[in-house]
Amino acid sequence: EAGVAQSPRYKIIEKRQSVAFWCNPISGHATLYWYQQILGQGPKLLIQFQNNGVVDDSQLPKDRFSAERLKGVDSTLKIQPAKLEDSAVYLCASSTTGGAEAFFGQGTRLTVV
Amino acid sequence: QKEVEQNSGPLSVPEGAIASLNCTYSDRGSQSFFWYRQYSGKSPELIMFIYSNGDKEDGRFTAQLNKASQYVSLLIRDSQPSDSATYLCAVNNNDMRFGAGTRLTVKP
């Protein structure tokens, strides 16, 4: 069974530029999560989807971050404009349902300079 | 605010010893609890999950849950140097929140 796929693996951008990350969850997984993990910290939940609906986006900085999961499968996370403090690893995870164990992709390491 | 608290460590144990990792959470409605292991530069990988009060054993790992005390722990028996990693506690009540993680070092 294929795991969670994310791209790109690495991205370096200048502050005020925009960037987008892509995630393809495990087939059949209805729940998809985006996390931000800053070095030395635990993953911080940015947004959770159940199929193509948003379950929780309370910690998403909506002035600059946006995410969508239009067909209930793939998802994209966008940052526009990026700030230096956005430098982190962005992790996508998926699970069969909202209460089940989640499986992570390899992450995208973003560096904002 | 849903909080998940862990001792950041580092926790150092000798090879063969028992490592004990602890986690407390604030959301009393939480239903499912997870322990993930994260090696440096890698993504979190699931070790165990527990849904009911009590103990759950899987090989060298035992998860313990006490919902009344809002406490979940992970015991690693016969610790090996390969167990050296950061251990993340995750708590789920319609959304999955993580603690900051505890860094464990197992010394040969």
PDB file of C-alpha atoms in Angstrom:
ATOM      1  CA  GLU A   1       0.000   0.000   0.000  1.00  0.00           C
ATOM      2  CA  ALA A   2       1.419   3.360  -0.994  1.00  0.00           C
ATOM      3  CA  GLY A   3       2.009   5.839   1.807  1.00  0.00           C
ATOM      4  CA  VAL A   4       1.278   9.533   2.035  1.00  0.00           C
ATOM      5  CA  ALA A   5       3.017  11.394  -0.779  1.00  0.00           C
ATOM      6  CA  GLN A   6       4.216  14.973  -0.433  1.00  0.00           C
ATOM      7  CA  SER A   7       6.031  17.328  -2.747  1.00  0.00           C
ATOM      8  CA  PRO A   8       8.322  19.090  -2.951  1.00  0.00           C
ATOM      9  CA  ARG A   9      10.720  17.681  -0.357  1.00  0.00           C
ATOM     10  CA  TYR A  10      12.619  20.932  -0.002  1.00  0.00           C
ATOM     11  CA  LYS A  11      11.859  24.543  -0.878  1.00  0.00           C
ATOM     12  CA  ILE A  12      13.835  27.740  -0.382  1.00  0.00           C
ATOM     13  CA  ILE A  13      12.075  31.037  -1.016  1.00  0.00           C
ATOM     14  CA  GLU A  14      12.570  34.668  -0.166  1.00  0.00           C
ATOM     15  CA  LYS A  15      10.299  36.392   2.306  1.00  0.00           C
ATOM     16  CA  ARG A  16       7.134  37.841   0.784  1.00  0.00           C
ATOM     17  CA  GLN A  17       7.140  35.192  -1.952  1.00  0.00           C
ATOM     18  CA  SER A  18       4.425  32.566  -2.212  1.00  0.00           C
ATOM     19  CA  VAL A  19       4.782  28.790  -2.007  1.00  0.00           C
ATOM     20  CA  ALA A  20       2.504  25.765  -2.352  1.00  0.00           C
ATOM     21  CA  PHE A  21       2.778  22.245  -1.019  1.00  0.00           C
ATOM     22  CA  TRP A  22       0.972  19.183  -2.318  1.00  0.00           C
ATOM     23  CA  CYS A  23      -0.197  16.063  -0.495  1.00  0.00           C
ATOM     24  CA  ASN A  24      -1.725  12.811  -1.715  1.00  0.00           C
ATOM     25  CA  PRO A  25      -3.075  10.738   1.178  1.00  0.00           C
ATOM     26  CA  ILE A  26      -3.267   6.980   1.497  1.00  0.00           C
ATOM     27  CA  SER A  27      -6.024   5.642  -0.746  1.00  0.00           C
ATOM     28  CA  GLY A  28      -9.361   5.512   1.042  1.00  0.00           C
ATOM     29  CA  HIS A  29      -8.344   7.794   3.896  1.00  0.00           C
ATOM     30  CA  ALA A  30     -11.087  10.323   4.499  1.00  0.00           C
ATOM     31  CA  THR A  31      -9.211  12.462   7.010  1.00  0.00           C
ATOM     32  CA  LEU A  32      -6.253  14.611   6.010  1.00  0.00           C
ATOM     33  CA  TYR A  33      -4.113  16.775   8.297  1.00  0.00           C
ATOM     34  CA  TRP A  34      -1.559  19.505   7.663  1.00  0.00           C
ATOM     35  CA  TYR A  35       0.941  20.157  10.437  1.00  0.00           C
ATOM     36  CA  GLN A  36       3.725  22.697  10.863  1.00  0.00           C
ATOM     37  CA  GLN A  37       6.767  21.484  12.769  1.00  0.00           C
ATOM     38  CA  ILE A  38       9.339  24.052  13.782  1.00  0.00           C
ATOM     39  CA  LEU A  39      12.746  22.675  14.741  1.00  0.00           C
ATOM     40  CA  GLY A  40      12.713  21.348  18.299  1.00  0.00           C
ATOM     41  CA  GLN A  41       8.929  21.513  18.656  1.00  0.00           C
ATOM     42  CA  GLY A  42       6.059  19.102  18.236  1.00  0.00           C
ATOM     43  CA  PRO A  43       3.811  19.166  15.155  1.00  0.00           C
ATOM     44  CA  LYS A  44       1.255  21.968  15.271  1.00  0.00           C
ATOM     45  CA  LEU A  45      -2.080  21.232  13.616  1.00  0.00           C
ATOM     46  CA  LEU A  46      -2.846  23.795  10.915  1.00  0.00           C
ATOM     47  CA  ILE A  47      -5.922  22.292   9.315  1.00  0.00           C
ATOM     48  CA  GLN A  48      -7.875  19.036   9.302  1.00  0.00           C
ATOM     49  CA  PHE A  49     -10.153  17.879   6.478  1.00  0.00           C
ATOM     50  CA  GLN A  50     -12.804  15.203   6.572  1.00  0.00           C
ATOM     51  CA  ASN A  51     -13.303  14.328   2.893  1.00  0.00           C
ATOM     52  CA  ASN A  52     -13.435  17.821   1.335  1.00  0.00           C
ATOM     53  CA  GLY A  53     -14.830  19.617   4.396  1.00  0.00           C
ATOM     54  CA  VAL A  54     -12.808  21.469   7.025  1.00  0.00           C
ATOM     55  CA  VAL A  55     -13.044  19.996  10.535  1.00  0.00           C
ATOM     56  CA  ASP A  56     -10.601  22.305  12.300  1.00  0.00           C
ATOM     57  CA  ASP A  57      -8.578  25.268  11.071  1.00  0.00           C
ATOM     58  CA  SER A  58      -8.417  27.174  14.333  1.00  0.00           C
ATOM     59  CA  GLN A  59      -4.618  27.387  14.279  1.00  0.00           C
ATOM     60  CA  LEU A  60      -4.256  28.268  10.593  1.00  0.00           C
ATOM     61  CA  PRO A  61      -2.978  31.852  10.079  1.00  0.00           C
ATOM     62  CA  LYS A  62      -5.697  32.672   7.607  1.00  0.00           C
ATOM     63  CA  ASP A  63      -4.224  36.022   6.594  1.00  0.00           C
ATOM     64  CA  ARG A  64      -1.429  34.202   4.797  1.00  0.00           C
ATOM     65  CA  PHE A  65      -2.151  30.472   4.788  1.00  0.00           C
ATOM     66  CA  SER A  66      -4.811  28.678   2.781  1.00  0.00           C
ATOM     67  CA  ALA A  67      -5.573  25.033   2.101  1.00  0.00           C
ATOM     68  CA  GLU A  68      -7.982  23.120  -0.032  1.00  0.00           C
ATOM     69  CA  ARG A  69      -9.028  19.564  -0.708  1.00  0.00           C
ATOM     70  CA  LEU A  70     -11.430  20.009  -3.585  1.00  0.00           C
ATOM     71  CA  LYS A  71     -12.256  16.402  -4.528  1.00  0.00           C
ATOM     72  CA  GLY A  72     -11.708  14.875  -1.118  1.00  0.00           C
ATOM     73  CA  VAL A  73      -8.402  13.308  -2.125  1.00  0.00           C
ATOM     74  CA  ASP A  74      -5.340  15.480  -2.869  1.00  0.00           C
ATOM     75  CA  SER A  75      -4.718  18.644  -0.896  1.00  0.00           C
ATOM     76  CA  THR A  76      -2.643  21.776  -1.327  1.00  0.00           C
ATOM     77  CA  LEU A  77      -1.376  24.165   1.336  1.00  0.00           C
ATOM     78  CA  LYS A  78      -0.364  27.661   0.264  1.00  0.00           C
ATOM     79  CA  ILE A  79       1.519  30.440   1.997  1.00  0.00           C
ATOM     80  CA  GLN A  80       1.275  33.937   0.577  1.00  0.00           C
ATOM     81  CA  PRO A  81       3.251  35.983   1.462  1.00  0.00           C
ATOM     82  CA  ALA A  82       5.843  33.966   3.375  1.00  0.00           C
ATOM     83  CA  LYS A  83       7.581  35.270   6.472  1.00  0.00           C
ATOM     84  CA  LEU A  84      10.886  34.221   8.010  1.00  0.00           C
ATOM     85  CA  GLU A  85       9.028  32.520  10.888  1.00  0.00           C
ATOM     86  CA  ASP A  86       7.301  30.192   8.411  1.00  0.00           C
ATOM     87  CA  SER A  87      10.563  28.263   8.066  1.00  0.00           C
ATOM     88  CA  ALA A  88       9.590  24.767   9.213  1.00  0.00           C
ATOM     89  CA  VAL A  89       8.761  21.272   8.036  1.00  0.00           C
ATOM     90  CA  TYR A  90       5.214  20.967   6.729  1.00  0.00           C
ATOM     91  CA  LEU A  91       3.820  17.523   7.359  1.00  0.00           C
ATOM     92  CA  CYS A  92       0.780  15.954   5.772  1.00  0.00           C
ATOM     93  CA  ALA A  93      -0.901  12.991   7.438  1.00  0.00           C
ATOM     94  CA  SER A  94      -3.978  10.921   6.720  1.00  0.00           C
ATOM     95  CA  SER A  95      -6.230   8.495   8.562  1.00  0.00           C
ATOM     96  CA  THR A  96      -9.270   6.397   7.774  1.00  0.00           C
ATOM     97  CA  THR A  97     -11.432   8.450  10.118  1.00  0.00           C
ATOM     98  CA  GLY A  98     -10.975  11.398  12.461  1.00  0.00           C
ATOM     99  CA  GLY A  99     -10.263   9.271  15.518  1.00  0.00           C
ATOM    100  CA  ALA A 100      -7.968   6.685  13.984  1.00  0.00           C
ATOM    101  CA  GLU A 101      -4.191   6.568  13.845  1.00  0.00           C
ATOM    102  CA  ALA A 102      -2.623   8.947  11.345  1.00  0.00           C
ATOM    103  CA  PHE A 103       0.202   8.167   8.938  1.00  0.00           C
ATOM    104  CA  PHE A 104       2.645  10.834   7.859  1.00  0.00           C
ATOM    105  CA  GLY A 105       4.291  11.741   4.609  1.00  0.00           C
ATOM    106  CA  GLN A 106       7.974  12.616   4.401  1.00  0.00           C
ATOM    107  CA  GLY A 107       7.279  16.321   4.805  1.00  0.00           C
ATOM    108  CA  THR A 108       8.359  19.457   2.988  1.00  0.00           C
ATOM    109  CA  ARG A 109      11.196  21.433   4.519  1.00  0.00           C
ATOM    110  CA  LEU A 110      10.621  25.136   3.864  1.00  0.00           C
ATOM    111  CA  THR A 111      13.333  27.708   4.344  1.00  0.00           C
ATOM    112  CA  VAL A 112      12.387  31.368   4.053  1.00  0.00           C
ATOM    113  CA  VAL A 113      15.354  33.703   3.597  1.00  0.00           C
TER     114      VAL A 113
ATOM    115  CA  GLN B   1      -7.262  25.595  24.313  1.00  0.00           C
ATOM    116  CA  LYS B   2      -6.417  21.919  23.920  1.00  0.00           C
ATOM    117  CA  GLU B   3      -3.074  21.286  25.554  1.00  0.00           C
ATOM    118  CA  VAL B   4      -0.848  18.226  25.429  1.00  0.00           C
ATOM    119  CA  GLU B   5       2.088  18.385  27.821  1.00  0.00           C
ATOM    120  CA  GLN B   6       5.242  16.304  27.812  1.00  0.00           C
ATOM    121  CA  ASN B   7       8.554  16.586  29.626  1.00  0.00           C
ATOM    122  CA  SER B   8      10.964  17.794  26.952  1.00  0.00           C
ATOM    123  CA  GLY B   9      13.837  15.829  28.432  1.00  0.00           C
ATOM    124  CA  PRO B  10      16.349  14.834  27.447  1.00  0.00           C
ATOM    125  CA  LEU B  11      15.775  11.516  29.136  1.00  0.00           C
ATOM    126  CA  SER B  12      18.831   9.307  29.267  1.00  0.00           C
ATOM    127  CA  VAL B  13      18.732   5.624  30.190  1.00  0.00           C
ATOM    128  CA  PRO B  14      21.323   2.836  29.943  1.00  0.00           C
ATOM    129  CA  GLU B  15      20.866   0.035  27.448  1.00  0.00           C
ATOM    130  CA  GLY B  16      18.569  -2.659  28.824  1.00  0.00           C
ATOM    131  CA  ALA B  17      16.779  -0.334  31.241  1.00  0.00           C
ATOM    132  CA  ILE B  18      13.129   0.730  31.225  1.00  0.00           C
ATOM    133  CA  ALA B  19      12.368   4.141  29.764  1.00  0.00           C
ATOM    134  CA  SER B  20       9.229   5.860  31.041  1.00  0.00           C
ATOM    135  CA  LEU B  21       7.642   8.663  29.036  1.00  0.00           C
ATOM    136  CA  ASN B  22       4.719  10.694  30.320  1.00  0.00           C
ATOM    137  CA  CYS B  23       2.015  12.885  28.824  1.00  0.00           C
ATOM    138  CA  THR B  24      -0.908  14.862  30.217  1.00  0.00           C
ATOM    139  CA  TYR B  25      -3.745  16.460  28.277  1.00  0.00           C
ATOM    140  CA  SER B  26      -6.338  19.102  28.992  1.00  0.00           C
ATOM    141  CA  ASP B  27      -9.276  18.087  26.782  1.00  0.00           C
ATOM    142  CA  ARG B  28     -11.368  15.758  28.938  1.00  0.00           C
ATOM    143  CA  GLY B  29     -13.400  14.681  25.906  1.00  0.00           C
ATOM    144  CA  SER B  30     -10.399  13.117  24.182  1.00  0.00           C
ATOM    145  CA  GLN B  31     -11.118   9.641  22.890  1.00  0.00           C
ATOM    146  CA  SER B  32      -7.965   8.236  21.344  1.00  0.00           C
ATOM    147  CA  PHE B  33      -4.315   8.473  22.269  1.00  0.00           C
ATOM    148  CA  PHE B  34      -1.180   7.781  20.292  1.00  0.00           C
ATOM    149  CA  TRP B  35       2.553   7.511  20.710  1.00  0.00           C
ATOM    150  CA  TYR B  36       4.790   8.373  17.767  1.00  0.00           C
ATOM    151  CA  ARG B  37       8.537   8.063  17.424  1.00  0.00           C
ATOM    152  CA  GLN B  38      10.475  10.629  15.409  1.00  0.00           C
ATOM    153  CA  TYR B  39      14.096  10.195  14.438  1.00  0.00           C
ATOM    154  CA  SER B  40      16.064  13.335  13.663  1.00  0.00           C
ATOM    155  CA  GLY B  41      15.194  14.629  10.217  1.00  0.00           C
ATOM    156  CA  LYS B  42      12.422  12.081   9.720  1.00  0.00           C
ATOM    157  CA  SER B  43       8.637  12.095   9.965  1.00  0.00           C
ATOM    158  CA  PRO B  44       6.750  10.766  12.984  1.00  0.00           C
ATOM    159  CA  GLU B  45       5.969   7.057  12.859  1.00  0.00           C
ATOM    160  CA  LEU B  46       3.232   5.393  14.884  1.00  0.00           C
ATOM    161  CA  ILE B  47       4.320   3.133  17.735  1.00  0.00           C
ATOM    162  CA  MET B  48       1.083   2.494  19.597  1.00  0.00           C
ATOM    163  CA  PHE B  49      -2.455   3.669  20.089  1.00  0.00           C
ATOM    164  CA  ILE B  50      -4.760   3.218  23.078  1.00  0.00           C
ATOM    165  CA  TYR B  51      -8.432   3.996  23.472  1.00  0.00           C
ATOM    166  CA  SER B  52      -9.426   2.453  26.828  1.00  0.00           C
ATOM    167  CA  ASN B  53      -8.237   2.922  30.374  1.00  0.00           C
ATOM    168  CA  GLY B  54      -5.543   0.504  31.456  1.00  0.00           C
ATOM    169  CA  ASP B  55      -2.483  -0.999  29.859  1.00  0.00           C
ATOM    170  CA  LYS B  56      -1.815  -2.105  26.306  1.00  0.00           C
ATOM    171  CA  GLU B  57       1.303  -4.096  25.487  1.00  0.00           C
ATOM    172  CA  ASP B  58       3.027  -4.557  22.130  1.00  0.00           C
ATOM    173  CA  GLY B  59       6.399  -6.241  22.294  1.00  0.00           C
ATOM    174  CA  ARG B  60       8.763  -4.081  24.346  1.00  0.00           C
ATOM    175  CA  PHE B  61       6.269  -1.209  24.460  1.00  0.00           C
ATOM    176  CA  THR B  62       3.444  -0.677  26.949  1.00  0.00           C
ATOM    177  CA  ALA B  63       1.022   2.221  26.764  1.00  0.00           C
ATOM    178  CA  GLN B  64      -0.935   3.183  29.870  1.00  0.00           C
ATOM    179  CA  LEU B  65      -4.035   5.382  29.916  1.00  0.00           C
ATOM    180  CA  ASN B  66      -5.849   6.969  32.852  1.00  0.00           C
ATOM    181  CA  LYS B  67      -8.669   9.169  31.574  1.00  0.00           C
ATOM    182  CA  ALA B  68      -9.697  10.285  35.072  1.00  0.00           C
ATOM    183  CA  SER B  69      -6.226  11.726  35.627  1.00  0.00           C
ATOM    184  CA  GLN B  70      -5.909  12.777  31.951  1.00  0.00           C
ATOM    185  CA  TYR B  71      -2.628  10.963  31.770  1.00  0.00           C
ATOM    186  CA  VAL B  72      -1.046   8.644  29.227  1.00  0.00           C
ATOM    187  CA  SER B  73       2.372   7.043  29.404  1.00  0.00           C
ATOM    188  CA  LEU B  74       4.698   4.851  27.365  1.00  0.00           C
ATOM    189  CA  LEU B  75       7.082   2.329  28.855  1.00  0.00           C
ATOM    190  CA  ILE B  76       9.926   0.913  26.779  1.00  0.00           C
ATOM    191  CA  ARG B  77      11.427  -2.230  28.253  1.00  0.00           C
ATOM    192  CA  ASP B  78      14.932  -3.483  27.466  1.00  0.00           C
ATOM    193  CA  SER B  79      15.782  -0.135  25.861  1.00  0.00           C
ATOM    194  CA  GLN B  80      18.137  -0.287  22.874  1.00  0.00           C
ATOM    195  CA  PRO B  81      20.362   2.409  21.362  1.00  0.00           C
ATOM    196  CA  SER B  82      18.075   2.263  18.308  1.00  0.00           C
ATOM    197  CA  ASP B  83      15.247   3.539  20.541  1.00  0.00           C
ATOM    198  CA  SER B  84      17.061   6.882  20.811  1.00  0.00           C
ATOM    199  CA  ALA B  85      14.622   9.357  19.276  1.00  0.00           C
ATOM    200  CA  THR B  86      11.994  11.932  20.155  1.00  0.00           C
ATOM    201  CA  TYR B  87       8.709  10.443  21.364  1.00  0.00           C
ATOM    202  CA  LEU B  88       5.560  12.387  20.600  1.00  0.00           C
ATOM    203  CA  CYS B  89       2.275  11.999  22.447  1.00  0.00           C
ATOM    204  CA  ALA B  90      -0.857  12.717  20.398  1.00  0.00           C
ATOM    205  CA  VAL B  91      -4.403  13.143  21.661  1.00  0.00           C
ATOM    206  CA  ASN B  92      -7.495  13.050  19.493  1.00  0.00           C
ATOM    207  CA  ASN B  93     -10.979  14.482  20.065  1.00  0.00           C
ATOM    208  CA  ASN B  94     -12.098  15.130  16.489  1.00  0.00           C
ATOM    209  CA  ASP B  95      -8.678  16.668  15.853  1.00  0.00           C
ATOM    210  CA  MET B  96      -5.203  15.295  16.583  1.00  0.00           C
ATOM    211  CA  ARG B  97      -2.963  17.454  18.744  1.00  0.00           C
ATOM    212  CA  PHE B  98       0.651  16.692  19.626  1.00  0.00           C
ATOM    213  CA  GLY B  99       2.859  17.431  22.568  1.00  0.00           C
ATOM    214  CA  ALA B 100       6.319  18.948  22.181  1.00  0.00           C
ATOM    215  CA  GLY B 101       7.948  15.531  22.467  1.00  0.00           C
ATOM    216  CA  THR B 102      10.459  13.943  24.835  1.00  0.00           C
ATOM    217  CA  ARG B 103      13.959  13.260  23.565  1.00  0.00           C
ATOM    218  CA  LEU B 104      15.189   9.844  24.684  1.00  0.00           C
ATOM    219  CA  THR B 105      18.813   8.759  24.581  1.00  0.00           C
ATOM    220  CA  VAL B 106      19.727   5.124  25.267  1.00  0.00           C
ATOM    221  CA  LYS B 107      23.396   4.783  26.128  1.00  0.00           C
ATOM    222  CA  PRO B 108      25.243   1.533  25.264  1.00  0.00           C
TER     223      PRO B 108
END
